[in-house]
């Protein structure tokens, strides 16, 4: 039974907006239904398409969100934070890196990598470059490096009994490579958690590029706006054996303090 002092937490990720409309509609329903409870949205990417439908959906979300008296919204990159700050003027909007980065520094990079490059590419609607466009780059890299392709899809049903080992195997895969090449945020996150050099490839929107900007002053992390840039950046990343990440604890402490404050 939900009590008046209970806090509702909504999952973070990359589905705030009209690209994954089911998630946004689900959030709207919760926000409209539980107006007596504090609701906290964990760090998200803000993205509504720049067309009539996107603008319409952004306005619907703005009206519903503003109707809640105690709604805290966190966004995980500076552009998303800025857009949300302008959109949700009646709510508390916070900048906070993706929650999983709280685990930064808790995983060790392997001293003797088992793979030169782990490649994780997307092929869906968020991809800027489709598989046939990436193929020449992959061919060029394969002439110089050993490539391991990954897709983050479990080959077995995920249960409470095996979920830890499945995630652990993914961490070990990235920790055991020299470089990660990816256009997926999940791939970049696994690289960063393990301190593995990473080349991030542009996607159709700002999600990955804005995420990269948090790390652009860290040796070993690079961003490719075009496919032509990838081979040289991979070579640069390969020369970096381990990345030292920024400290994010101050952001999480600020977020935690805002959640725990007295009600409005």
Coordinates of C-alpha atoms in Angstrom, one line a residue:
X1 CA 0.0 0.0 0.0
X2 CA 1.4 3.4 -1.0
X3 CA 1.5 5.9 1.8
X4 CA 1.5 9.7 1.5
X5 CA 5.2 9.9 2.6
X6 CA 6.4 7.3 0.1
X7 CA 8.6 8.4 -2.8
X8 CA 8.0 7.0 -6.3
X9 CA 11.1 6.6 -8.4
X10 CA 10.9 6.4 -12.1
X11 CA 13.6 4.6 -14.1
X12 CA 16.3 6.7 -15.9
X13 CA 17.5 6.1 -19.4
X14 CA 17.1 7.4 -23.0
X15 CA 13.3 7.2 -23.4
X16 CA 12.1 10.6 -22.3
X17 CA 10.3 12.1 -25.3
X18 CA 8.3 10.9 -28.2
X19 CA 10.7 8.3 -29.7
X20 CA 9.7 5.7 -27.2
X21 CA 6.2 7.0 -26.6
X22 CA 5.0 4.0 -24.5
X23 CA 7.5 4.9 -21.8
X24 CA 6.5 8.6 -21.9
X25 CA 2.8 7.8 -21.7
X26 CA 3.4 5.4 -18.8
X27 CA 5.3 8.2 -16.9
X28 CA 2.5 10.7 -17.6
X29 CA -0.1 8.3 -16.1
X30 CA 1.9 7.8 -12.9
X31 CA 2.5 11.6 -12.6
X32 CA -1.2 12.3 -13.0
X33 CA -2.3 9.6 -10.7
X34 CA 0.0 10.1 -7.7
X35 CA 0.0 13.8 -7.0
X36 CA 0.2 13.4 -3.2
X37 CA 3.6 11.6 -3.5
X38 CA 7.0 13.0 -4.3
X39 CA 8.1 11.5 -7.7
X40 CA 11.7 11.4 -8.8
X41 CA 12.8 10.7 -12.3
X42 CA 16.3 9.2 -12.5
X43 CA 18.6 10.7 -15.1
X44 CA 17.3 10.7 -18.6
X45 CA 18.0 12.1 -22.0
X46 CA 15.5 14.7 -23.2
X47 CA 14.5 14.3 -26.8
X48 CA 11.3 15.3 -28.6
X49 CA 11.6 15.4 -32.4
X50 CA 11.7 18.7 -34.1
X51 CA 8.4 18.3 -36.0
X52 CA 4.7 18.9 -35.3
X53 CA 4.2 15.6 -33.6
X54 CA 7.3 16.1 -31.4
X55 CA 6.2 19.6 -30.4
X56 CA 2.7 18.4 -29.7
X57 CA 4.0 15.6 -27.4
X58 CA 6.4 17.9 -25.7
X59 CA 3.6 20.3 -24.8
X60 CA 1.4 17.4 -23.5
X61 CA 4.3 16.3 -21.2
X62 CA 5.0 19.9 -20.1
X63 CA 1.4 20.4 -19.0
X64 CA 1.1 17.1 -17.2
X65 CA 4.5 17.4 -15.5
X66 CA 3.7 21.0 -14.4
X67 CA 0.5 19.9 -12.7
X68 CA 2.4 17.8 -10.2
X69 CA 3.4 19.7 -7.0
X70 CA 6.4 17.7 -6.0
X71 CA 8.2 16.3 -9.1
X72 CA 12.0 16.1 -9.3
X73 CA 13.5 15.5 -12.8
X74 CA 17.1 14.6 -13.4
X75 CA 18.8 14.8 -16.8
X76 CA 22.1 13.2 -17.6
X77 CA 23.7 15.6 -20.1
X78 CA 24.0 19.3 -20.3
X79 CA 21.9 19.8 -23.4
X80 CA 19.1 17.6 -22.0
X81 CA 19.3 19.5 -18.7
X82 CA 19.1 22.9 -20.5
X83 CA 16.1 21.8 -22.7
X84 CA 14.3 20.3 -19.6
X85 CA 15.0 23.4 -17.5
X86 CA 13.3 25.6 -20.1
X87 CA 10.4 23.1 -20.6
X88 CA 9.6 22.2 -17.0
X89 CA 9.7 25.6 -15.2
X90 CA 7.2 24.5 -12.5
X91 CA 9.3 21.4 -11.5
X92 CA 12.7 20.8 -9.9
X93 CA 15.2 20.0 -12.7
X94 CA 18.6 18.6 -11.8
X95 CA 21.7 17.8 -13.8
X96 CA 23.1 14.4 -12.8
X97 CA 25.2 11.9 -14.8
X98 CA 23.7 8.5 -15.6
X99 CA 23.1 6.6 -12.4
X100 CA 25.3 3.7 -13.4
X101 CA 28.3 5.9 -13.4
X102 CA 28.1 5.8 -9.6
X103 CA 29.9 2.5 -10.0
X104 CA 32.9 4.2 -11.8
X105 CA 36.1 2.9 -10.3
X106 CA 34.7 -0.3 -8.9
X107 CA 35.8 -2.5 -11.8
X108 CA 39.4 -3.3 -12.7
X109 CA 40.9 -3.1 -16.2
X110 CA 42.6 -6.4 -17.2
X111 CA 46.4 -6.0 -17.5
X112 CA 46.5 -8.4 -20.5
X113 CA 43.5 -7.7 -22.7
X114 CA 42.1 -10.7 -24.6
X115 CA 40.7 -8.7 -27.5
X116 CA 41.9 -5.7 -29.4
X117 CA 38.6 -4.1 -30.0
X118 CA 35.1 -4.8 -28.8
X119 CA 32.5 -3.5 -31.3
X120 CA 29.0 -2.7 -30.3
X121 CA 26.9 -1.1 -33.1
X122 CA 23.2 -0.3 -33.3
X123 CA 21.1 -0.9 -36.4
X124 CA 17.8 0.6 -35.4
X125 CA 16.1 4.0 -35.6
X126 CA 18.7 5.7 -33.4
X127 CA 21.6 4.8 -35.7
X128 CA 23.0 7.6 -37.9
X129 CA 25.0 5.0 -40.0
X130 CA 23.5 1.7 -41.0
X131 CA 25.4 -1.6 -41.2
X132 CA 26.2 -1.4 -44.9
X133 CA 27.8 2.1 -44.3
X134 CA 29.9 0.8 -41.4
X135 CA 31.1 -2.2 -43.3
X136 CA 34.1 -0.5 -45.0
X137 CA 35.4 0.8 -41.7
X138 CA 35.0 -2.6 -40.1
X139 CA 36.9 -4.1 -42.9
X140 CA 39.8 -1.6 -42.6
X141 CA 40.0 -2.1 -38.8
X142 CA 40.0 -5.9 -39.1
X143 CA 43.1 -5.8 -41.3
X144 CA 45.0 -4.4 -38.3
X145 CA 43.1 -5.5 -35.2
X146 CA 41.2 -8.5 -33.7
X147 CA 37.6 -7.5 -33.5
X148 CA 35.0 -9.0 -31.1
X149 CA 31.4 -8.1 -31.9
X150 CA 28.9 -7.8 -29.1
X151 CA 25.2 -6.9 -29.0
X152 CA 24.3 -7.0 -25.2
X153 CA 21.5 -9.5 -25.9
X154 CA 21.4 -12.4 -23.4
X155 CA 21.1 -15.8 -25.1
X156 CA 19.2 -17.1 -22.1
X157 CA 16.2 -15.9 -20.1
X158 CA 17.3 -13.4 -17.5
X159 CA 16.3 -14.4 -14.0
X160 CA 17.2 -13.4 -10.4
X161 CA 19.6 -16.3 -10.3
X162 CA 21.6 -15.5 -13.4
X163 CA 21.4 -11.8 -13.8
X164 CA 24.5 -11.0 -11.8
X165 CA 26.6 -13.4 -13.7
X166 CA 25.3 -12.1 -17.1
X167 CA 26.2 -8.5 -16.2
X168 CA 29.5 -9.7 -14.8
X169 CA 30.4 -11.4 -18.1
X170 CA 29.7 -8.2 -20.0
X171 CA 31.9 -6.2 -17.6
X172 CA 34.7 -8.7 -18.1
X173 CA 34.4 -8.6 -21.9
X174 CA 35.0 -4.8 -21.9
X175 CA 37.6 -5.0 -19.2
X176 CA 39.4 -7.5 -21.3
X177 CA 39.7 -5.4 -24.5
X178 CA 42.1 -2.6 -25.5
X179 CA 39.4 -0.4 -27.1
X180 CA 35.6 -0.2 -27.4
X181 CA 34.1 1.1 -30.6
X182 CA 30.4 1.9 -30.3
X183 CA 27.5 4.1 -31.2
X184 CA 25.4 2.9 -28.2
X185 CA 25.4 4.6 -24.9
X186 CA 25.5 1.2 -23.1
X187 CA 28.7 0.3 -24.9
X188 CA 30.3 3.6 -23.8
X189 CA 29.1 3.1 -20.3
X190 CA 30.7 -0.4 -20.0
X191 CA 34.0 1.1 -21.4
X192 CA 34.0 3.9 -18.9
X193 CA 33.1 1.6 -15.9
X194 CA 36.2 -0.5 -16.7
X195 CA 38.4 2.4 -17.7
X196 CA 38.7 1.0 -21.3
X197 CA 39.6 3.5 -24.1
X198 CA 36.6 4.1 -26.2
X199 CA 35.7 5.6 -29.6
X200 CA 32.0 6.8 -29.7
X201 CA 30.4 7.2 -33.1
X202 CA 27.7 9.8 -33.7
X203 CA 24.0 8.8 -33.5
X204 CA 21.0 10.6 -35.0
X205 CA 20.5 12.8 -32.0
X206 CA 22.5 14.5 -29.2
X207 CA 22.4 11.6 -26.8
X208 CA 25.8 10.0 -27.2
X209 CA 27.7 13.2 -28.2
X210 CA 26.4 15.1 -25.1
X211 CA 27.3 12.1 -23.0
X212 CA 30.9 12.2 -24.4
X213 CA 31.2 15.8 -23.5
X214 CA 31.4 14.8 -19.8
X215 CA 34.6 12.9 -20.6
X216 CA 36.1 14.9 -23.5
X217 CA 39.0 16.0 -21.3
X218 CA 39.8 12.4 -20.4
X219 CA 42.6 10.8 -22.3
X220 CA 41.5 7.7 -24.2
X221 CA 37.9 8.7 -24.9
X222 CA 37.1 10.0 -28.4
X223 CA 34.1 11.0 -30.5
X224 CA 33.7 10.5 -34.2
X225 CA 31.2 12.7 -36.0
X226 CA 31.9 10.7 -39.3
X227 CA 32.9 7.2 -40.2
X228 CA 36.1 8.5 -41.9
X229 CA 37.4 9.6 -38.5
X230 CA 37.0 6.2 -36.9
X231 CA 40.3 4.4 -37.9
X232 CA 42.6 7.2 -36.7
X233 CA 40.7 7.6 -33.5
X234 CA 40.9 3.9 -32.8
X235 CA 44.6 4.0 -33.3
X236 CA 44.9 6.9 -30.8
X237 CA 42.7 5.1 -28.3
X238 CA 44.7 1.9 -28.7
X239 CA 47.8 3.7 -27.5
X240 CA 46.0 4.6 -24.2
X241 CA 46.1 1.6 -22.0
X242 CA 43.8 2.8 -19.2
X243 CA 41.5 5.8 -18.7
X244 CA 41.2 7.8 -15.4
X245 CA 37.7 9.0 -15.0
X246 CA 36.3 12.1 -13.4
X247 CA 34.8 11.9 -9.9
X248 CA 31.0 12.1 -10.1
X249 CA 30.2 11.8 -6.4
X250 CA 29.4 15.4 -5.9
X251 CA 26.6 15.2 -8.5
X252 CA 25.1 12.2 -6.8
X253 CA 25.3 13.8 -3.4
X254 CA 23.5 16.9 -4.7
X255 CA 20.8 14.7 -6.3
X256 CA 20.4 12.7 -3.1
X257 CA 20.2 15.9 -1.0
X258 CA 17.4 17.3 -3.2
X259 CA 15.5 14.0 -3.0
X260 CA 15.7 14.0 0.8
X261 CA 14.8 17.6 1.4
X262 CA 11.5 18.7 3.0
X263 CA 8.5 18.8 0.8
X264 CA 7.4 22.0 -0.9

